[in-house]
Amino acid sequence: MKPIFLEMKAFGSYKDATIDFSQVPGGIFLITGDTGAGKTTIFDAITYALYGESSGGRRSGSMMRSQYAEPDQVTSVFFRFSYGGKIYEIRRIPEQVRYKKDKDGSFRKLKTNLMASVSLTMPDGSEHPGNIAAVNREIEKIIGLDKAQFTQIAMIAQGDFLKLLLASSDDRRKIFARIFDTEIYRRIEQELRERCDRQLGALLQNRDHIRLTLDKVPFCGDEALEERWHAFDGGRFSENDPEGLLALVQEICDAWKMQLEELDRQKDAISKDRNETDHQLQESRQVSGWFDDLQKAESAMENLLAAGRRIQDLRDRLDAHRRAQDLMGLHAELKKSRKDKTEADAKLKELDAWISEHRPILEAAKEKRAAAGEMQKKLSPELVTRIEGLQADMPLYERLEGLEKDSRELKSQTEGLRQLIEKGTSDHKELEQQIRELTLTMDHDRDEVMRLAELKPEKARLDDLSGKLVRLEKAAKDAAGQEKKLKKAEEAADAAQAEAELARENYEAVYAEMMKDHARMLAITLKEGSPCPVCGSIYHGGATAAGGDGAGRSSEEAEQARAAREEAESRLKDRRMEAEKILTKLTFVREQYQSLSEEVRETAGDQYDPEDLTSLRLRTDNRREELRLEIEKLEKVQKKMPAAQERLAGLKAAMEVLEVSGSANETRYQETCRNAAAAEAAYKEAASRMTFEDKEKAGAALKEAQDQLERLNTAERTARDEEALHIREMAEHEGRRGQTAGRLAECEAALGKAQEAFDGGLKARQLADEETYLKVLLTAGEASEADQVIRDHEQALAATRQDLDRLRECTAGREKPDLSVITARLAELEQKIRDLEKPIRETAAAEKVCRTALEDAEKLYKKRAGLSETYKDLKQLSDTAGGNVPGKKLRFETYIQRRYFKSVIARANQRLIKMSRGQFALVCRELDQSRGNAYIGLDLDVQDLVSGQMRDVKSLSGGESFLASLSMALGMADMITASHGSVRIDTMFIDEGFGSLSDDVRNQAIEVLASLSEGSRMIGIISHVSELRAQIDIRMNVTRDARGSHAKWQTDDQADGV
Amino acid sequence: MKIFHISDLHLGRQLGGWDLAESQRFMLGQIVDKARQVRPDAIVIAGDIYDKAVPSGEAFSLLDDFLCDLGDITPAIPVMIIAGNHDSAVRLNFASSFLEKHQIYISVMPPQAEEEHLKKVVLHDEHGPVNFYLLPFTKPGYVRGLFHDKSLSYEDAFAGILGREKIDFSQRNVLAAHQFFVSGQKSPEKCESELAYLSVGGVDSIDTHVVSDFDYVALGHIHGRQSIGGPHIRYSGTPYKYSVSETGHHKCITLVTLGEKGSTPEITFLDLECKPEVRKLRGSLEEIIAGAADGCDDYVSITLMDENPVRPRDFLDEVFTRILEIRVDNTQTRTMLTARETAEDFPEPSSAFADFYREINGADMNEAQQVIVEDVVESLKGREENAS
């Protein structure tokens, strides 16, 4: 990952900043600035842009938000970077509170937060379609490092730097687990442990199975076995001697088998005896049966013979029936002839009845037809004539209608015109009225406006007067005020005068007193005979006596009094000057007042009363206000006048138009009235000539006549049709009656012939008459039944006879045997067999259970051997992986981490030895020194290469710690690059730490970093160490002012002012 | 005309935590003595007067005394000083106008405005005038204002500054500069002292062809004495051994004798004694102590080759008074320095387990156990793939 461009909006201490990394050609560059200027924020922004979390793990917008941004500015970070020569862009916005700017410039917090979002643009310009989680995964895929790895090796934050070095063994284990993903090793441990537990479970389960299986084995009470039985836990399980246990079970099984075989033998012997007895019983039963059958056959024979009489009767009846049966055809013919004759009779009677009933109806129809014909002939000519007349008149009625319509239209036109004329007249009147009024108003306005010429000058004069009055009033007030002040000042001056005089007197008194004292003091110190320094006298006695009270005034007091006097006099002088100043002012104000007063008198004339200025001013102002309103009103009127003139001209023009159209309407009205009268006359004349009032009524009369004619014709036609129908029906019925009479005669002849033939038949078959014939005749069922009865009887007789012969032969010379003895013996034997069945069944079952259990147990023991073997292997694996081998308490994951750790240390040392000038190296502490803790084995020691002594890494100095940390980070980077072949770490940022280095060591560190950069890798050092600025040409200066942080590439335009 | 060419005084420098003030005072004293004997016509100090941008008070007084002592020599010898990359321009420039009245010429910044030019000092001898051009340490950014070119290289900047001067090459000209010069593919021999200050990839290198027209070029910056790109373009080297890597150097004043125009300047070296000496000792503890008869008070960097040194510092402290560093070069440290990554670093989980098992149990897994472990690893991998 190589940064190209970074933009921070409202992020951290940046309000809106961009950083162009493309200027950095590669190698080491420095981000420098004061503590708190925002160096680390740049670092945070890159980490946040890539991973959605700042290096400190913050992700909410409010925490990253800039205090310098306007509330409505959205916090966002945009980062363009290249990886493997391809360019990616990512923009992230953290979740944040939204604000809206109101019109008054204040901000209002919105209810919903702006949600976090991200947009990643791929090298082909497309945007990654996934959500935040997907983009985060994509970034990890692109860069090949997750956030933990990134912040440990590519962007080493202030706090993280020493973390790896100084972490406790357990913390380091967590870091390693995260960075090198040793999860799978821990899972291998866990999986092995779980498998081992499962295997143990399977072993225990197998034992329970064996126990359960062998528990089912029934013990057969062999005392020889019993002892061994108990030795094996009731014969259920043995861990050590499964073969012995299984042999015991086999013996039990064999014992059961022998018992079963003995029982089977007993059962077979009894069964044989039973079968013989059974056979004997069968034979005896057969002989006994023969005796019983013979007895039955004899009795049946007797019965058959007894039925002989009844069979003979049946034969006779059957014979008579057969004779009568021959006549059945003739008898049927006879019956048919009788029936035909009866039917013909009935038909004839029916037809006669119909004819006699319909003859009168036919007559009535004939009469009705005649009457209708008569009526038609009489009425139709007249009706035809009438219809023709009316039809001819129809056009005349149509013409009449036309005339009537014309007349009506003309009348309505007349009415319309009349209304138009009336409206014209009223409009005209109204216009006249308006013109009159408008003219009057205009005249009035014109007069009013004339007055403006007088009003305006008057107002100007009054405005002037008012101004003067105000000034005059002020002057009067000022004068009064100054007078008052003057009076006060004069009073003060007088008072000061009095004070000054008092002070002066006082001083003089004090001074005189003092002079006296002086003289006295001199006198005291003088000795007689020595000259006085003042007067030169050598006599002083009198002077001493004149010393007075001796408590005279001192010169200090005199000095005080003199000062008081001077002060009072100066005060007096000030007061006087003040009073004079006021007087001058007053004179000036009075003059002002006089000149103003003259001016006012000139303007106001006799209205002016100097004593009452206020009322004059009020009057003047009132009048001014009146005038102002008046002038305003008149000017408005003046403005409106041209519009009124225009309106008047418009009204006059409208009136002219109205007059012209009125006379035209009058002419048209007269003409239309004349036309209307003529049309009405024409209509009336035409109407008087017609029969009916109008076309409608004439039409109704025509229709009436036509309907009447139609009714007559219809009545005649109907009567004729009815008559024809009746005539046709009558002729038909009469024809049919003739036919029926003929057929009756034929039937009577046929009947006679049939009677004769039947009677002849009866005689020939010796049957008395038709009645006997009917009696002898049997139905078909009866006949065949009788026949069957006779035949059955004959067969039974024959069979019975045969049986009798056979049975008599069998039984000849035998006795009937006694069955009960044999049956009793058989029952006894069968009971014995049944008694044996239960023990056999039970024994067989026991044997089977025993055998099955044995087989199952054998299988389970075989399986147990395999389980046991695997368990042993697994237990050893699990114990090894989990650090449970006695004396070797190293867990697998720890072992792997130690391997990684040692690799990292080896790589770190290559740099550390160089940077520390061969002074020390890092060493992974040997295991047994870590007090055998199975978890941890990642303790770090430092070896003093010179003395070979080991010490704890925490004992390193600050600078040494920095070097060791840097080496560890570089070693880690090497490891990650090596373990993820595709990961390229093109950029490294190191935040602080250089401050703790001495010059020599810092130079070594820079040298190692410079060689690391290999010209193309970017190594950013974030530091405020000033010496670094001299060493690193490419620098970014970070500053912070009232508007937030600023980052600027610094070119070396000026030598550093250090 | 005789010229003393020295550079890289690095006043105030420390060596392995030892304060070098006394050594430097002795060194400067030698230079004053030589000046007194040889009476050169000029002394050129080509940069890095101080070791730090913010020198210590003692460093200031060293220079003060040095200039004072030189000033005592009559007739006065002009001294020309340019700022190096270690110097702070502002600080070195202090009182320079005043000093100029005493023939001490100091130049700390290249010209930065149109009207500014290089400091030029003209001296005369029997062959006529010699023009000294003083060009202090320059980064392209310092003169960007002159050339309005953003992508100005060190060489462009340097050549550009010289190009602005109207140098009369019919006369004799001497240039003092403090830069990293190369000649075609050839670079000067470097030592540890300057490595941290040189840009990787050589962006700061300037080819000597831009200065080859000068009669003599007095350079500073590189600590080893050498010429580059011609006998008349020279680094004088430091007057004292300022790092262990310089123990093999022979420290001198470069004495340049300029003849008439066109003749090759004559170069001779006036030896300077380093006191105390800086030395590198290498061998077993026993050997080093045995061979320590002389020079027990020298600055020594000791490399012990014993496989198992036992409290060596105690023994050495007893013998040597000024130990710069004690290093150990034995099988252990060599292994540490050369260890490269192997496939062993990232074993497959199952083979890692096999190693682990062997280490813990002292024997390999049996076949069934191998099958179990492989199965466990496969199933976990499968689970992981399903999960992801």
CSV table of C-alpha atoms in Angstrom, one decimal, chain A residues 106-321:
chain,number,residue,atom,x,y,z
A,106,SER,CA,-28.4,28.8,13.4
A,107,PHE,CA,-28.1,25.0,13.2
A,108,ARG,CA,-30.7,22.5,14.0
A,109,LYS,CA,-30.0,18.9,14.9
A,110,LEU,CA,-31.9,16.5,12.8
A,111,LYS,CA,-33.6,13.5,14.3
A,112,THR,CA,-31.9,10.8,12.2
A,113,ASN,CA,-28.2,10.3,12.1
A,114,LEU,CA,-26.3,10.1,8.9
A,115,MET,CA,-25.4,6.5,8.6
A,116,ALA,CA,-21.9,5.2,8.1
A,117,SER,CA,-21.1,4.6,4.5
A,118,VAL,CA,-18.1,3.6,2.3
A,119,SER,CA,-17.3,3.7,-1.3
A,120,LEU,CA,-14.4,1.8,-2.8
A,121,THR,CA,-13.3,2.5,-6.4
A,122,MET,CA,-11.4,-0.3,-8.0
A,123,PRO,CA,-8.5,0.1,-10.4
A,124,ASP,CA,-10.9,-0.4,-13.4
A,125,GLY,CA,-13.0,2.6,-12.2
A,126,SER,CA,-15.9,0.5,-11.0
A,127,GLU,CA,-17.3,0.9,-7.6
A,128,HIS,CA,-17.2,-2.1,-5.3
A,129,PRO,CA,-20.9,-3.1,-5.0
A,130,GLY,CA,-20.7,-4.6,-1.5
A,131,ASN,CA,-21.8,-3.2,1.8
A,132,ILE,CA,-19.4,-1.9,4.5
A,133,ALA,CA,-18.6,-5.4,5.7
A,134,ALA,CA,-17.9,-6.6,2.1
A,135,VAL,CA,-15.7,-3.5,1.4
A,136,ASN,CA,-13.8,-4.1,4.6
A,137,ARG,CA,-13.1,-7.7,3.5
A,138,GLU,CA,-12.1,-6.5,0.1
A,139,ILE,CA,-9.6,-4.0,1.6
A,140,GLU,CA,-8.1,-6.8,3.7
A,141,LYS,CA,-7.9,-8.9,0.6
A,142,ILE,CA,-6.2,-6.0,-1.4
A,143,ILE,CA,-3.7,-5.1,1.3
A,144,GLY,CA,-3.3,-8.5,2.6
A,145,LEU,CA,-3.3,-7.3,6.2
A,146,ASP,CA,-6.1,-7.0,8.6
A,147,LYS,CA,-6.3,-4.0,10.9
A,148,ALA,CA,-4.4,-5.7,13.8
A,149,GLN,CA,-1.5,-6.6,11.5
A,150,PHE,CA,-1.6,-3.2,9.8
A,151,THR,CA,-1.4,-1.2,13.0
A,152,GLN,CA,1.3,-3.6,14.3
A,153,ILE,CA,3.7,-3.4,11.3
A,154,ALA,CA,2.6,-0.7,8.8
A,155,MET,CA,1.2,2.1,10.8
A,156,ILE,CA,2.7,1.8,14.2
A,157,ALA,CA,0.7,4.1,16.5
A,158,GLN,CA,2.1,5.9,19.5
A,159,GLY,CA,0.8,3.4,22.0
A,160,ASP,CA,1.2,0.2,20.0
A,161,PHE,CA,4.8,0.6,19.4
A,162,LEU,CA,6.1,-0.7,22.7
A,163,LYS,CA,3.2,-3.0,23.2
A,164,LEU,CA,4.7,-6.0,21.4
A,165,LEU,CA,8.0,-5.5,23.2
A,166,LEU,CA,6.7,-5.0,26.7
A,167,ALA,CA,3.5,-7.1,26.6
A,168,SER,CA,3.1,-9.8,29.1
A,169,SER,CA,3.6,-13.3,27.8
A,170,ASP,CA,-0.1,-13.9,27.7
A,171,ASP,CA,-0.9,-10.6,25.9
A,172,ARG,CA,1.8,-11.4,23.4
A,173,ARG,CA,0.2,-14.7,22.9
A,174,LYS,CA,-3.0,-12.9,22.0
A,175,ILE,CA,-1.2,-10.6,19.6
A,176,PHE,CA,0.5,-13.4,18.0
A,177,ALA,CA,-2.7,-15.5,17.7
A,178,ARG,CA,-4.3,-12.5,16.0
A,179,ILE,CA,-1.5,-11.6,13.7
A,180,PHE,CA,-0.4,-15.0,12.6
A,181,ASP,CA,-3.7,-16.6,13.0
A,182,THR,CA,-2.7,-19.6,15.1
A,183,GLU,CA,-6.3,-20.4,15.7
A,184,ILE,CA,-6.0,-23.6,13.7
A,185,TYR,CA,-3.3,-24.9,16.1
A,186,ARG,CA,-5.5,-24.3,19.1
A,187,ARG,CA,-8.3,-26.0,17.3
A,188,ILE,CA,-6.1,-29.0,16.6
A,189,GLU,CA,-5.4,-29.3,20.3
A,190,GLN,CA,-9.1,-29.0,21.0
A,191,GLU,CA,-10.1,-31.4,18.3
A,192,LEU,CA,-7.6,-34.0,19.5
A,193,ARG,CA,-8.9,-33.6,23.1
A,194,GLU,CA,-12.5,-34.0,21.9
A,195,ARG,CA,-11.7,-37.0,19.8
A,196,CYS,CA,-9.9,-38.6,22.7
A,197,ASP,CA,-12.8,-38.0,25.0
A,198,ARG,CA,-15.1,-39.5,22.4
A,199,GLN,CA,-12.9,-42.5,22.1
A,200,LEU,CA,-13.0,-43.0,25.9
A,201,GLY,CA,-16.7,-42.8,25.8
A,202,ALA,CA,-16.8,-45.5,23.1
A,203,LEU,CA,-14.7,-47.8,25.2
A,204,LEU,CA,-17.0,-47.3,28.2
A,205,GLN,CA,-20.0,-47.9,26.1
A,206,ASN,CA,-18.5,-51.0,24.7
A,207,ARG,CA,-18.0,-52.4,28.2
A,208,ASP,CA,-21.6,-51.7,29.1
A,209,HIS,CA,-22.7,-53.4,25.9
A,210,ILE,CA,-20.7,-56.5,26.8
A,211,ARG,CA,-22.1,-56.5,30.3
A,212,LEU,CA,-25.6,-56.1,29.1
A,213,THR,CA,-25.1,-58.8,26.5
A,214,LEU,CA,-23.7,-61.4,28.9
A,215,ASP,CA,-26.1,-60.5,31.6
A,216,LYS,CA,-28.8,-62.1,29.5
A,217,VAL,CA,-27.0,-65.6,29.7
A,218,PRO,CA,-29.2,-67.9,32.0
A,219,PHE,CA,-27.1,-69.8,34.4
A,220,CYS,CA,-27.7,-73.5,34.4
A,221,GLY,CA,-27.1,-74.8,37.8
A,222,ASP,CA,-23.8,-76.6,37.3
A,223,GLU,CA,-21.9,-76.3,40.5
A,224,ALA,CA,-18.6,-76.9,38.7
A,225,LEU,CA,-19.2,-73.8,36.7
A,226,GLU,CA,-20.6,-71.7,39.4
A,227,GLU,CA,-17.3,-70.8,41.0
A,228,ARG,CA,-15.9,-69.5,37.8
A,229,TRP,CA,-19.2,-67.8,37.1
A,230,HIS,CA,-18.8,-65.7,40.2
A,231,ALA,CA,-15.2,-65.0,39.4
A,232,PHE,CA,-16.3,-63.2,36.3
A,233,ASP,CA,-18.6,-60.7,38.0
A,234,GLY,CA,-21.5,-63.0,37.6
A,235,GLY,CA,-20.2,-63.9,34.2
A,236,ARG,CA,-20.7,-60.5,32.7
A,237,PHE,CA,-17.3,-58.8,32.1
A,238,SER,CA,-13.6,-59.3,32.2
A,239,GLU,CA,-11.1,-56.7,31.1
A,240,ASN,CA,-8.1,-59.0,31.6
A,241,ASP,CA,-9.3,-62.5,30.6
A,242,PRO,CA,-12.0,-62.1,27.9
A,243,GLU,CA,-11.0,-65.6,26.5
A,244,GLY,CA,-11.7,-67.3,29.8
A,245,LEU,CA,-15.0,-65.6,30.2
A,246,LEU,CA,-16.1,-66.5,26.7
A,247,ALA,CA,-15.0,-70.2,27.3
A,248,LEU,CA,-17.2,-70.3,30.4
A,249,VAL,CA,-20.1,-68.9,28.4
A,250,GLN,CA,-19.5,-71.6,25.8
A,251,GLU,CA,-19.7,-74.3,28.4
A,252,ILE,CA,-22.9,-73.0,29.7
A,253,CYS,CA,-24.2,-73.0,26.3
A,254,ASP,CA,-23.2,-76.7,25.7
A,255,ALA,CA,-24.8,-77.7,29.0
A,256,TRP,CA,-28.1,-76.3,27.8
A,257,LYS,CA,-27.8,-78.1,24.5
A,258,MET,CA,-27.4,-81.6,26.2
A,259,GLN,CA,-30.4,-81.0,28.4
A,260,LEU,CA,-32.5,-80.3,25.3
A,261,GLU,CA,-31.4,-83.4,23.5
A,262,GLU,CA,-32.5,-85.6,26.4
A,263,LEU,CA,-36.0,-84.2,26.4
A,264,ASP,CA,-36.3,-84.6,22.7
A,265,ARG,CA,-35.6,-88.3,23.0
A,266,GLN,CA,-38.4,-88.8,25.6
A,267,LYS,CA,-40.8,-87.1,23.5
A,268,ASP,CA,-40.1,-89.2,20.4
A,269,ALA,CA,-40.8,-92.5,22.3
A,270,ILE,CA,-44.2,-91.4,23.5
A,271,SER,CA,-45.1,-90.1,20.1
A,272,LYS,CA,-44.6,-93.6,18.5
A,273,ASP,CA,-46.9,-95.3,21.0
A,274,ARG,CA,-49.6,-92.7,20.4
A,275,ASN,CA,-49.4,-93.1,16.6
A,276,GLU,CA,-50.0,-96.9,16.9
A,277,THR,CA,-53.0,-96.4,19.1
A,278,ASP,CA,-54.4,-93.9,16.8
A,279,HIS,CA,-54.2,-96.3,13.9
A,280,GLN,CA,-56.1,-98.9,15.9
A,281,LEU,CA,-58.8,-96.4,16.6
A,282,GLN,CA,-59.3,-95.5,12.9
A,283,GLU,CA,-59.9,-99.1,12.0
A,284,SER,CA,-62.5,-99.7,14.7
A,285,ARG,CA,-64.3,-96.6,13.7
A,286,GLN,CA,-64.8,-97.9,10.1
A,287,VAL,CA,-66.4,-101.2,11.2
A,288,SER,CA,-68.7,-99.5,13.5
A,289,GLY,CA,-69.7,-97.2,10.7
A,290,TRP,CA,-70.8,-100.1,8.5
A,291,PHE,CA,-73.2,-101.3,11.0
A,292,ASP,CA,-74.7,-97.9,11.4
A,293,ASP,CA,-75.1,-97.5,7.6
A,294,LEU,CA,-76.9,-100.8,7.1
A,295,GLN,CA,-79.4,-99.8,9.7
A,296,LYS,CA,-80.1,-96.5,7.8
A,297,ALA,CA,-80.4,-98.2,4.4
A,298,GLU,CA,-83.0,-100.6,5.6
A,299,SER,CA,-85.2,-97.9,7.1
A,300,ALA,CA,-84.9,-95.9,3.8
A,301,MET,CA,-86.1,-98.8,1.8
A,302,GLU,CA,-89.2,-99.1,3.8
A,303,ASN,CA,-90.0,-95.4,3.3
A,304,LEU,CA,-89.5,-95.7,-0.5
A,305,LEU,CA,-91.8,-98.6,-0.8
A,306,ALA,CA,-94.5,-96.8,1.2
A,307,ALA,CA,-94.5,-93.8,-1.3
A,308,GLY,CA,-95.5,-96.1,-4.3
A,309,ARG,CA,-99.4,-95.2,-4.3
A,310,ARG,CA,-98.8,-91.5,-4.5
A,311,ILE,CA,-96.4,-91.8,-7.4
A,312,GLN,CA,-99.1,-93.7,-9.5
A,313,ASP,CA,-101.6,-90.9,-9.1
A,314,LEU,CA,-99.1,-88.4,-10.3
A,315,ARG,CA,-98.5,-90.5,-13.5
A,316,ASP,CA,-102.3,-90.4,-14.3
A,317,ARG,CA,-102.6,-86.7,-14.1
A,318,LEU,CA,-99.6,-86.2,-16.2
A,319,ASP,CA,-101.2,-88.4,-19.0
A,320,ALA,CA,-104.5,-86.3,-19.1
A,321,HIS,CA,-102.5,-83.2,-19.3
